[in-house]
């Protein structure tokens, strides 16, 4: 797979490295992956993976680390003499609210690979939001036949990222466009449009300081985004032709939006996902400085019949080693108490893109 266009669009060209700089990620004859950094005057170089620190060793002027991570994609933090550093010699994505390095190791799972199949198109759209009072951007995936069948209309999935990420995540890290191209070619999923918005919605507080307020997103999606997409794209404008899904924070936004506006969506996907809003009131993640959420959107669960009649697919999934697995299990109990059924999957893995890629693959097969 050509990593120059699939993994390293925001970093170096592996074919033409800078003078005297080693390639950031190599594989030796035994199949081990090594991370390499040139830092001539450094006394300590480390790689941090999920808060665990792994020291490099220096050999012939190059700092080297036998990569301790797993296959797939893992976000990593390079640290030189105690300072967090972004290196151009590893792929770069957007995570933790800033540009972030990651390591990508191809796996036997090829469902997200760039393959020799017809490919859809990813567009950037800019539009003014009356809710945020700002210009906003979203990414829109259209299947390959969208251009070939100019009279045909398509259902839409509104797909959200997690906290500290943005609208690029499902393309750059998730590879959702490749996943969809491959599924459609294999006739495992129907062609549909995917809209990816920035869920870290910004506003200003009483002092005029810009802050993030994730709770603005539902109204923003319903009043700004959906009308814009329905006007510009050949969508099918009804409930049965709309789905919403999201990972982590995006799953909270999905729950709130879909339950508060049940007339809009017939398919819901919660990836590493939650029914309750535990971000509101959190001392670190909630910049608005308010009390815990009332979770009034969960009133829809009080009527099993109403809930069932509103949704065709209710999909929940989590990695078995996810840091939030206990919250997921607690919500299992809530749904059981309410006698609400769902499609529930536990994947191998944690709170990361390797799980979320599998989530969208399996959810997409169920849509429309």
mmCIF file of C-alpha atoms in Angstrom:
data_model
loop_
_atom_site.group_PDB
_atom_site.id
_atom_site.type_symbol
_atom_site.label_atom_id
_atom_site.label_comp_id
_atom_site.label_asym_id
_atom_site.label_seq_id
_atom_site.Cartn_x
_atom_site.Cartn_y
_atom_site.Cartn_z
ATOM 1 C CA UNK A 1 0.000 0.000 0.000
ATOM 2 C CA UNK A 2 1.348 3.432 -0.943
ATOM 3 C CA UNK A 3 1.832 5.054 2.449
ATOM 4 C CA UNK A 4 2.824 8.338 0.843
ATOM 5 C CA UNK A 5 -0.873 8.920 0.121
ATOM 6 C CA UNK A 6 -2.603 6.784 2.739
ATOM 7 C CA UNK A 7 -0.598 7.357 5.931
ATOM 8 C CA UNK A 8 1.904 10.147 5.466
ATOM 9 C CA UNK A 9 0.082 12.939 3.675
ATOM 10 C CA UNK A 10 1.017 15.364 6.475
ATOM 11 C CA UNK A 11 4.621 14.298 7.023
ATOM 12 C CA UNK A 12 7.763 13.378 5.140
ATOM 13 C CA UNK A 13 8.083 11.725 1.765
ATOM 14 C CA UNK A 14 9.765 8.360 2.440
ATOM 15 C CA UNK A 15 11.211 8.341 -1.070
ATOM 16 C CA UNK A 16 13.062 11.654 -0.593
ATOM 17 C CA UNK A 17 14.083 11.981 3.091
ATOM 18 C CA UNK A 18 15.954 15.014 4.340
ATOM 19 C CA UNK A 19 19.750 14.788 4.275
ATOM 20 C CA UNK A 20 21.211 12.543 7.004
ATOM 21 C CA UNK A 21 17.781 11.916 8.549
ATOM 22 C CA UNK A 22 16.835 8.273 9.146
ATOM 23 C CA UNK A 23 13.457 6.927 8.119
ATOM 24 C CA UNK A 24 11.201 7.212 11.142
ATOM 25 C CA UNK A 25 9.753 3.703 11.016
ATOM 26 C CA UNK A 26 11.541 0.646 9.598
ATOM 27 C CA UNK A 27 11.169 -3.119 9.779
ATOM 28 C CA UNK A 28 14.244 -5.325 10.255
ATOM 29 C CA UNK A 29 14.948 -8.759 8.748
ATOM 30 C CA UNK A 30 13.250 -10.480 11.702
ATOM 31 C CA UNK A 31 10.069 -8.484 11.158
ATOM 32 C CA UNK A 32 10.526 -6.173 14.160
ATOM 33 C CA UNK A 33 9.455 -2.550 13.770
ATOM 34 C CA UNK A 34 11.943 0.105 14.884
ATOM 35 C CA UNK A 35 11.351 3.805 15.484
ATOM 36 C CA UNK A 36 14.356 6.006 14.664
ATOM 37 C CA UNK A 37 15.078 9.605 15.575
ATOM 38 C CA UNK A 38 18.116 11.808 14.968
ATOM 39 C CA UNK A 39 18.672 14.169 17.906
ATOM 40 C CA UNK A 40 22.388 14.941 18.074
ATOM 41 C CA UNK A 41 22.433 16.963 21.299
ATOM 42 C CA UNK A 42 19.743 15.104 23.228
ATOM 43 C CA UNK A 43 20.516 13.214 26.418
ATOM 44 C CA UNK A 44 17.174 11.387 26.635
ATOM 45 C CA UNK A 45 14.668 10.320 23.960
ATOM 46 C CA UNK A 46 11.473 8.440 24.779
ATOM 47 C CA UNK A 47 8.209 7.403 23.190
ATOM 48 C CA UNK A 48 5.018 7.665 25.240
ATOM 49 C CA UNK A 49 2.157 5.303 24.401
ATOM 50 C CA UNK A 50 -1.000 5.647 26.496
ATOM 51 C CA UNK A 51 0.988 7.308 29.327
ATOM 52 C CA UNK A 52 3.616 4.518 29.373
ATOM 53 C CA UNK A 53 7.163 5.694 28.654
ATOM 54 C CA UNK A 54 9.587 3.688 26.484
ATOM 55 C CA UNK A 55 13.246 4.915 26.310
ATOM 56 C CA UNK A 56 15.277 4.884 23.088
ATOM 57 C CA UNK A 57 18.885 3.731 22.892
ATOM 58 C CA UNK A 58 21.542 5.597 20.887
ATOM 59 C CA UNK A 59 23.517 3.697 18.261
ATOM 60 C CA UNK A 60 25.912 5.363 15.800
ATOM 61 C CA UNK A 61 24.333 8.734 16.370
ATOM 62 C CA UNK A 62 20.737 7.534 15.866
ATOM 63 C CA UNK A 63 18.204 7.051 18.670
ATOM 64 C CA UNK A 64 16.387 3.740 18.189
ATOM 65 C CA UNK A 65 13.453 1.981 19.847
ATOM 66 C CA UNK A 66 12.143 -1.489 19.137
ATOM 67 C CA UNK A 67 8.484 -0.589 18.831
ATOM 68 C CA UNK A 68 6.549 -2.074 21.774
ATOM 69 C CA UNK A 69 3.095 -1.391 20.362
ATOM 70 C CA UNK A 70 0.696 -3.529 18.388
ATOM 71 C CA UNK A 71 -0.261 -3.775 14.742
ATOM 72 C CA UNK A 72 -2.652 -1.225 13.297
ATOM 73 C CA UNK A 73 -2.653 2.469 14.187
ATOM 74 C CA UNK A 74 -1.421 3.851 17.510
ATOM 75 C CA UNK A 75 -1.031 7.504 18.486
ATOM 76 C CA UNK A 76 2.389 8.136 20.067
ATOM 77 C CA UNK A 77 4.156 11.048 21.747
ATOM 78 C CA UNK A 78 7.870 11.600 21.117
ATOM 79 C CA UNK A 79 9.674 13.208 24.048
ATOM 80 C CA UNK A 80 13.202 14.646 23.828
ATOM 81 C CA UNK A 81 14.859 15.769 27.070
ATOM 82 C CA UNK A 82 11.457 16.007 28.705
ATOM 83 C CA UNK A 83 9.884 18.116 25.949
ATOM 84 C CA UNK A 84 7.006 16.852 23.828
ATOM 85 C CA UNK A 85 8.044 16.980 20.180
ATOM 86 C CA UNK A 86 6.206 16.454 16.886
ATOM 87 C CA UNK A 87 8.429 14.683 14.368
ATOM 88 C CA UNK A 88 7.880 14.935 10.609
ATOM 89 C CA UNK A 89 9.438 11.483 10.179
ATOM 90 C CA UNK A 90 6.376 9.664 11.470
ATOM 91 C CA UNK A 91 2.836 10.101 10.138
ATOM 92 C CA UNK A 92 0.869 13.040 11.564
ATOM 93 C CA UNK A 93 -2.820 13.203 12.377
ATOM 94 C CA UNK A 94 -4.981 15.400 14.589
ATOM 95 C CA UNK A 95 -5.595 14.093 18.104
ATOM 96 C CA UNK A 96 -5.646 15.316 21.695
ATOM 97 C CA UNK A 97 -6.612 18.741 20.290
ATOM 98 C CA UNK A 98 -3.382 19.187 18.290
ATOM 99 C CA UNK A 99 -1.236 17.633 15.561
ATOM 100 C CA UNK A 100 -0.059 14.258 16.809
ATOM 101 C CA UNK A 101 2.281 11.521 15.599
ATOM 102 C CA UNK A 102 1.170 7.979 15.068
ATOM 103 C CA UNK A 103 2.693 4.642 14.118
ATOM 104 C CA UNK A 104 0.934 2.603 11.449
ATOM 105 C CA UNK A 105 1.681 -1.086 10.974
ATOM 106 C CA UNK A 106 -0.241 -2.983 8.322
ATOM 107 C CA UNK A 107 -2.251 -5.922 9.609
ATOM 108 C CA UNK A 108 -3.842 -9.012 8.141
ATOM 109 C CA UNK A 109 -7.144 -7.146 8.293
ATOM 110 C CA UNK A 110 -7.271 -5.474 4.887
ATOM 111 C CA UNK A 111 -10.801 -4.078 5.030
ATOM 112 C CA UNK A 112 -9.496 -0.493 5.424
ATOM 113 C CA UNK A 113 -6.722 -0.728 2.781
ATOM 114 C CA UNK A 114 -6.568 1.314 -0.396
ATOM 115 C CA UNK A 115 -7.416 -1.363 -2.969
ATOM 116 C CA UNK A 116 -7.932 -1.704 -6.693
ATOM 117 C CA UNK A 117 -11.657 -0.944 -6.542
ATOM 118 C CA UNK A 118 -13.722 2.030 -7.749
ATOM 119 C CA UNK A 119 -13.308 4.913 -5.322
ATOM 120 C CA UNK A 120 -15.728 7.496 -4.062
ATOM 121 C CA UNK A 121 -14.944 11.152 -3.449
ATOM 122 C CA UNK A 122 -14.210 13.094 -0.263
ATOM 123 C CA UNK A 123 -15.161 16.763 -0.412
ATOM 124 C CA UNK A 124 -14.582 19.675 1.960
ATOM 125 C CA UNK A 125 -17.591 21.894 2.492
ATOM 126 C CA UNK A 126 -17.591 25.350 4.094
ATOM 127 C CA UNK A 127 -20.819 26.899 5.342
ATOM 128 C CA UNK A 128 -22.016 29.544 7.775
ATOM 129 C CA UNK A 129 -23.706 28.351 10.968
ATOM 130 C CA UNK A 130 -26.450 30.387 12.573
ATOM 131 C CA UNK A 131 -26.020 28.343 15.748
ATOM 132 C CA UNK A 132 -22.290 28.968 16.240
ATOM 133 C CA UNK A 133 -22.209 32.299 14.421
ATOM 134 C CA UNK A 134 -19.115 31.091 12.582
ATOM 135 C CA UNK A 135 -18.002 29.593 9.301
ATOM 136 C CA UNK A 136 -17.749 25.840 9.717
ATOM 137 C CA UNK A 137 -16.314 22.935 7.738
ATOM 138 C CA UNK A 138 -17.378 19.367 7.170
ATOM 139 C CA UNK A 139 -16.093 16.470 5.073
ATOM 140 C CA UNK A 140 -18.491 14.612 2.800
ATOM 141 C CA UNK A 141 -17.911 11.168 1.305
ATOM 142 C CA UNK A 142 -19.934 10.257 -1.753
ATOM 143 C CA UNK A 143 -19.806 6.734 -3.254
ATOM 144 C CA UNK A 144 -18.348 6.312 -6.733
ATOM 145 C CA UNK A 145 -21.761 5.871 -8.336
ATOM 146 C CA UNK A 146 -22.858 9.293 -7.055
ATOM 147 C CA UNK A 147 -21.132 10.842 -10.079
ATOM 148 C CA UNK A 148 -22.221 8.070 -12.421
ATOM 149 C CA UNK A 149 -25.941 8.175 -11.569
ATOM 150 C CA UNK A 150 -26.885 11.880 -11.594
ATOM 151 C CA UNK A 151 -30.599 11.187 -11.119
ATOM 152 C CA UNK A 152 -30.241 8.904 -8.095
ATOM 153 C CA UNK A 153 -30.702 10.101 -4.508
ATOM 154 C CA UNK A 154 -28.872 8.644 -1.503
ATOM 155 C CA UNK A 155 -29.325 8.066 2.231
ATOM 156 C CA UNK A 156 -26.922 9.797 4.622
ATOM 157 C CA UNK A 157 -24.856 8.782 7.644
ATOM 158 C CA UNK A 158 -23.781 11.612 9.962
ATOM 159 C CA UNK A 159 -20.560 10.302 11.508
ATOM 160 C CA UNK A 160 -18.749 11.915 14.452
ATOM 161 C CA UNK A 161 -15.255 11.746 15.956
ATOM 162 C CA UNK A 162 -14.208 11.815 19.621
ATOM 163 C CA UNK A 163 -13.027 14.416 22.131
ATOM 164 C CA UNK A 164 -9.869 16.260 21.073
ATOM 165 C CA UNK A 165 -10.279 15.257 17.428
ATOM 166 C CA UNK A 166 -11.873 17.008 14.470
ATOM 167 C CA UNK A 167 -13.660 16.360 11.192
ATOM 168 C CA UNK A 168 -10.496 14.943 9.576
ATOM 169 C CA UNK A 169 -10.362 11.949 11.943
ATOM 170 C CA UNK A 170 -12.615 9.498 10.135
ATOM 171 C CA UNK A 171 -10.630 10.083 6.922
ATOM 172 C CA UNK A 172 -7.024 10.365 8.132
ATOM 173 C CA UNK A 173 -7.119 7.807 10.942
ATOM 174 C CA UNK A 174 -10.368 5.948 10.335
ATOM 175 C CA UNK A 175 -9.927 5.393 6.574
ATOM 176 C CA UNK A 176 -13.719 5.318 6.341
ATOM 177 C CA UNK A 177 -13.653 6.215 2.632
ATOM 178 C CA UNK A 178 -11.540 3.140 1.847
ATOM 179 C CA UNK A 179 -13.685 0.977 4.109
ATOM 180 C CA UNK A 180 -16.811 2.084 2.258
ATOM 181 C CA UNK A 181 -15.256 1.669 -1.194
ATOM 182 C CA UNK A 182 -14.287 -1.902 -0.317
ATOM 183 C CA UNK A 183 -17.651 -2.773 1.242
ATOM 184 C CA UNK A 184 -19.602 -1.380 -1.705
ATOM 185 C CA UNK A 185 -17.437 -3.227 -4.223
ATOM 186 C CA UNK A 186 -17.989 -6.481 -2.288
ATOM 187 C CA UNK A 187 -21.737 -5.717 -2.137
ATOM 188 C CA UNK A 188 -21.585 -5.885 1.647
ATOM 189 C CA UNK A 189 -22.932 -2.345 2.065
ATOM 190 C CA UNK A 190 -25.297 -0.136 0.119
ATOM 191 C CA UNK A 191 -23.947 3.118 -1.338
ATOM 192 C CA UNK A 192 -24.654 6.100 0.896
ATOM 193 C CA UNK A 193 -23.286 9.556 1.709
ATOM 194 C CA UNK A 194 -21.238 10.145 4.866
ATOM 195 C CA UNK A 195 -21.024 13.595 6.489
ATOM 196 C CA UNK A 196 -18.282 14.244 9.060
ATOM 197 C CA UNK A 197 -18.444 17.409 11.182
ATOM 198 C CA UNK A 198 -16.265 18.972 13.862
ATOM 199 C CA UNK A 199 -17.928 17.994 17.138
ATOM 200 C CA UNK A 200 -15.647 20.221 19.228
ATOM 201 C CA UNK A 201 -18.140 23.021 18.696
ATOM 202 C CA UNK A 202 -16.883 26.408 19.881
ATOM 203 C CA UNK A 203 -18.659 29.348 21.455
ATOM 204 C CA UNK A 204 -17.748 32.255 23.788
ATOM 205 C CA UNK A 205 -18.347 32.514 27.514
ATOM 206 C CA UNK A 206 -19.481 35.603 29.436
ATOM 207 C CA UNK A 207 -15.910 36.956 29.460
ATOM 208 C CA UNK A 208 -15.648 36.608 25.682
ATOM 209 C CA UNK A 209 -13.212 33.699 25.892
ATOM 210 C CA UNK A 210 -13.563 31.046 23.210
ATOM 211 C CA UNK A 211 -14.472 27.647 24.655
ATOM 212 C CA UNK A 212 -15.649 24.236 23.444
ATOM 213 C CA UNK A 213 -19.211 23.178 24.252
ATOM 214 C CA UNK A 214 -20.088 19.725 22.902
ATOM 215 C CA UNK A 215 -23.757 20.190 23.877
ATOM 216 C CA UNK A 216 -24.283 22.763 21.121
ATOM 217 C CA UNK A 217 -23.724 20.086 18.504
ATOM 218 C CA UNK A 218 -27.238 18.557 18.318
ATOM 219 C CA UNK A 219 -28.897 21.871 17.466
ATOM 220 C CA UNK A 220 -26.042 22.725 15.105
ATOM 221 C CA UNK A 221 -26.491 19.439 13.241
ATOM 222 C CA UNK A 222 -30.267 19.659 12.990
ATOM 223 C CA UNK A 223 -30.595 23.354 12.131
ATOM 224 C CA UNK A 224 -27.443 24.036 10.111
ATOM 225 C CA UNK A 225 -25.774 20.902 8.783
ATOM 226 C CA UNK A 226 -28.658 18.710 7.666
ATOM 227 C CA UNK A 227 -30.426 21.539 5.762
ATOM 228 C CA UNK A 228 -27.135 22.442 4.075
ATOM 229 C CA UNK A 229 -26.410 18.846 3.044
ATOM 230 C CA UNK A 230 -29.998 18.233 1.889
ATOM 231 C CA UNK A 231 -29.856 21.346 -0.278
ATOM 232 C CA UNK A 232 -26.461 20.728 -1.867
ATOM 233 C CA UNK A 233 -26.443 16.923 -2.227
ATOM 234 C CA UNK A 234 -28.903 14.466 -3.734
ATOM 235 C CA UNK A 235 -30.078 13.079 -0.417
ATOM 236 C CA UNK A 236 -33.231 11.178 0.467
ATOM 237 C CA UNK A 237 -34.806 13.589 2.920
ATOM 238 C CA UNK A 238 -36.578 11.378 5.391
ATOM 239 C CA UNK A 239 -36.028 9.599 8.698
ATOM 240 C CA UNK A 240 -35.647 6.132 7.188
ATOM 241 C CA UNK A 241 -32.772 7.391 5.046
ATOM 242 C CA UNK A 242 -30.757 9.006 7.831
ATOM 243 C CA UNK A 243 -28.314 7.428 10.274
ATOM 244 C CA UNK A 244 -26.074 8.870 12.937
ATOM 245 C CA UNK A 245 -23.048 7.361 14.644
ATOM 246 C CA UNK A 246 -20.030 8.490 16.594
ATOM 247 C CA UNK A 247 -17.102 7.341 18.672
ATOM 248 C CA UNK A 248 -16.566 8.268 22.326
ATOM 249 C CA UNK A 249 -17.688 11.921 22.648
ATOM 250 C CA UNK A 250 -19.301 11.521 19.239
ATOM 251 C CA UNK A 251 -21.374 8.664 20.636
ATOM 252 C CA UNK A 252 -22.663 10.937 23.399
ATOM 253 C CA UNK A 253 -23.585 13.530 20.779
ATOM 254 C CA UNK A 254 -25.264 10.781 18.766
ATOM 255 C CA UNK A 255 -27.326 9.630 21.749
ATOM 256 C CA UNK A 256 -28.425 13.163 22.628
ATOM 257 C CA UNK A 257 -29.210 14.158 19.034
ATOM 258 C CA UNK A 258 -30.992 10.983 17.975
ATOM 259 C CA UNK A 259 -33.030 10.716 21.181
ATOM 260 C CA UNK A 260 -33.971 14.401 21.295
ATOM 261 C CA UNK A 261 -34.834 14.426 17.574
ATOM 262 C CA UNK A 262 -36.170 10.901 16.939
ATOM 263 C CA UNK A 263 -38.030 12.075 13.854
ATOM 264 C CA UNK A 264 -34.697 12.505 12.052
ATOM 265 C CA UNK A 265 -32.888 9.157 12.413
ATOM 266 C CA UNK A 266 -33.706 5.454 12.067
ATOM 267 C CA UNK A 267 -30.199 4.055 12.629
ATOM 268 C CA UNK A 268 -27.889 4.771 15.567
ATOM 269 C CA UNK A 269 -24.306 3.615 16.144
ATOM 270 C CA UNK A 270 -22.441 4.146 19.422
ATOM 271 C CA UNK A 271 -18.742 3.241 19.020
ATOM 272 C CA UNK A 272 -16.818 2.986 22.311
ATOM 273 C CA UNK A 273 -20.111 4.491 23.007
ATOM 274 C CA UNK A 274 -22.269 5.971 25.661
ATOM 275 C CA UNK A 275 -25.879 6.784 26.399
ATOM 276 C CA UNK A 276 -25.122 9.138 29.273
ATOM 277 C CA UNK A 277 -23.283 12.441 28.949
ATOM 278 C CA UNK A 278 -20.385 12.160 31.404
ATOM 279 C CA UNK A 279 -18.417 14.975 29.721
ATOM 280 C CA UNK A 280 -20.704 17.731 30.996
ATOM 281 C CA UNK A 281 -19.539 18.687 34.468
ATOM 282 C CA UNK A 282 -16.168 16.962 34.079
ATOM 283 C CA UNK A 283 -13.435 19.200 35.519
ATOM 284 C CA UNK A 284 -11.055 18.505 32.631
ATOM 285 C CA UNK A 285 -13.208 18.005 29.532
ATOM 286 C CA UNK A 286 -16.052 20.469 30.161
ATOM 287 C CA UNK A 287 -14.883 24.042 29.576
ATOM 288 C CA UNK A 288 -18.305 25.525 30.371
ATOM 289 C CA UNK A 289 -17.911 24.903 34.131
ATOM 290 C CA UNK A 290 -21.377 23.599 34.903
ATOM 291 C CA UNK A 291 -23.057 20.813 36.788
ATOM 292 C CA UNK A 292 -23.510 17.261 35.590
ATOM 293 C CA UNK A 293 -25.873 16.573 32.701
ATOM 294 C CA UNK A 294 -29.497 15.782 33.444
ATOM 295 C CA UNK A 295 -29.507 13.221 30.609
ATOM 296 C CA UNK A 296 -33.103 14.119 29.852
ATOM 297 C CA UNK A 297 -32.645 12.632 26.387
ATOM 298 C CA UNK A 298 -32.811 9.193 28.020
ATOM 299 C CA UNK A 299 -36.536 9.639 28.670
ATOM 300 C CA UNK A 300 -37.072 7.924 25.325
ATOM 301 C CA UNK A 301 -35.936 4.677 26.979
ATOM 302 C CA UNK A 302 -38.955 4.732 29.313
ATOM 303 C CA UNK A 303 -41.160 3.308 26.568
ATOM 304 C CA UNK A 304 -39.841 0.140 25.013
ATOM 305 C CA UNK A 305 -42.458 0.268 22.261
ATOM 306 C CA UNK A 306 -41.771 3.907 21.352
ATOM 307 C CA UNK A 307 -38.032 3.295 21.258
ATOM 308 C CA UNK A 308 -38.369 0.175 19.137
ATOM 309 C CA UNK A 309 -40.728 1.891 16.695
ATOM 310 C CA UNK A 310 -38.340 4.816 16.280
ATOM 311 C CA UNK A 311 -35.243 2.810 15.406
ATOM 312 C CA UNK A 312 -34.457 0.152 12.833
ATOM 313 C CA UNK A 313 -30.904 -0.403 14.124
ATOM 314 C CA UNK A 314 -29.483 0.372 17.573
ATOM 315 C CA UNK A 315 -25.771 -0.592 17.505
ATOM 316 C CA UNK A 316 -23.413 -0.460 20.493
ATOM 317 C CA UNK A 317 -19.778 -1.581 20.547
ATOM 318 C CA UNK A 318 -16.692 -1.336 22.732
ATOM 319 C CA UNK A 319 -13.138 -2.679 22.895
ATOM 320 C CA UNK A 320 -12.654 -5.286 25.612
ATOM 321 C CA UNK A 321 -9.704 -3.325 27.022
ATOM 322 C CA UNK A 322 -11.319 0.104 26.641
ATOM 323 C CA UNK A 323 -10.662 2.429 29.579
ATOM 324 C CA UNK A 324 -14.407 3.124 29.638
ATOM 325 C CA UNK A 325 -15.559 -0.495 29.615
ATOM 326 C CA UNK A 326 -17.175 -0.144 33.060
ATOM 327 C CA UNK A 327 -19.410 2.677 31.829
ATOM 328 C CA UNK A 328 -20.418 0.488 28.890
ATOM 329 C CA UNK A 329 -21.309 -2.401 31.217
ATOM 330 C CA UNK A 330 -23.315 -0.082 33.458
ATOM 331 C CA UNK A 331 -25.321 1.031 30.449
ATOM 332 C CA UNK A 332 -25.860 -2.628 29.565
ATOM 333 C CA UNK A 333 -27.648 -2.846 32.905
ATOM 334 C CA UNK A 334 -29.683 0.292 32.188
ATOM 335 C CA UNK A 335 -30.896 -1.089 28.866
ATOM 336 C CA UNK A 336 -31.648 -4.458 30.418
ATOM 337 C CA UNK A 337 -33.698 -2.771 33.134
ATOM 338 C CA UNK A 338 -35.626 -0.847 30.467
ATOM 339 C CA UNK A 339 -35.984 -4.033 28.373
ATOM 340 C CA UNK A 340 -34.316 -2.299 25.393
ATOM 341 C CA UNK A 341 -32.484 -4.546 22.922
ATOM 342 C CA UNK A 342 -29.571 -3.621 20.697
ATOM 343 C CA UNK A 343 -26.865 -5.076 18.484
ATOM 344 C CA UNK A 344 -23.944 -5.326 20.899
ATOM 345 C CA UNK A 345 -20.339 -6.189 19.968
ATOM 346 C CA UNK A 346 -17.202 -6.399 22.091
ATOM 347 C CA UNK A 347 -14.050 -6.176 19.959
ATOM 348 C CA UNK A 348 -10.462 -7.045 20.751
ATOM 349 C CA UNK A 349 -8.656 -3.824 21.567
ATOM 350 C CA UNK A 350 -8.992 -0.598 23.498
ATOM 351 C CA UNK A 351 -10.181 2.973 23.071
ATOM 352 C CA UNK A 352 -8.565 3.474 19.690
ATOM 353 C CA UNK A 353 -8.969 3.615 15.916
ATOM 354 C CA UNK A 354 -8.335 -0.097 15.467
ATOM 355 C CA UNK A 355 -11.653 -0.747 17.226
ATOM 356 C CA UNK A 356 -13.493 2.179 15.612
ATOM 357 C CA UNK A 357 -12.538 1.047 12.112
ATOM 358 C CA UNK A 358 -14.178 -2.314 12.853
ATOM 359 C CA UNK A 359 -17.200 -0.521 14.300
ATOM 360 C CA UNK A 360 -17.904 1.464 11.146
ATOM 361 C CA UNK A 361 -17.262 -1.576 8.957
ATOM 362 C CA UNK A 362 -19.868 -3.643 10.792
ATOM 363 C CA UNK A 363 -22.355 -0.797 11.284
ATOM 364 C CA UNK A 364 -22.213 0.212 7.613
ATOM 365 C CA UNK A 365 -23.294 -3.283 6.574
ATOM 366 C CA UNK A 366 -26.554 -2.821 8.508
ATOM 367 C CA UNK A 367 -27.609 0.519 7.049
ATOM 368 C CA UNK A 368 -30.449 1.368 4.725
#
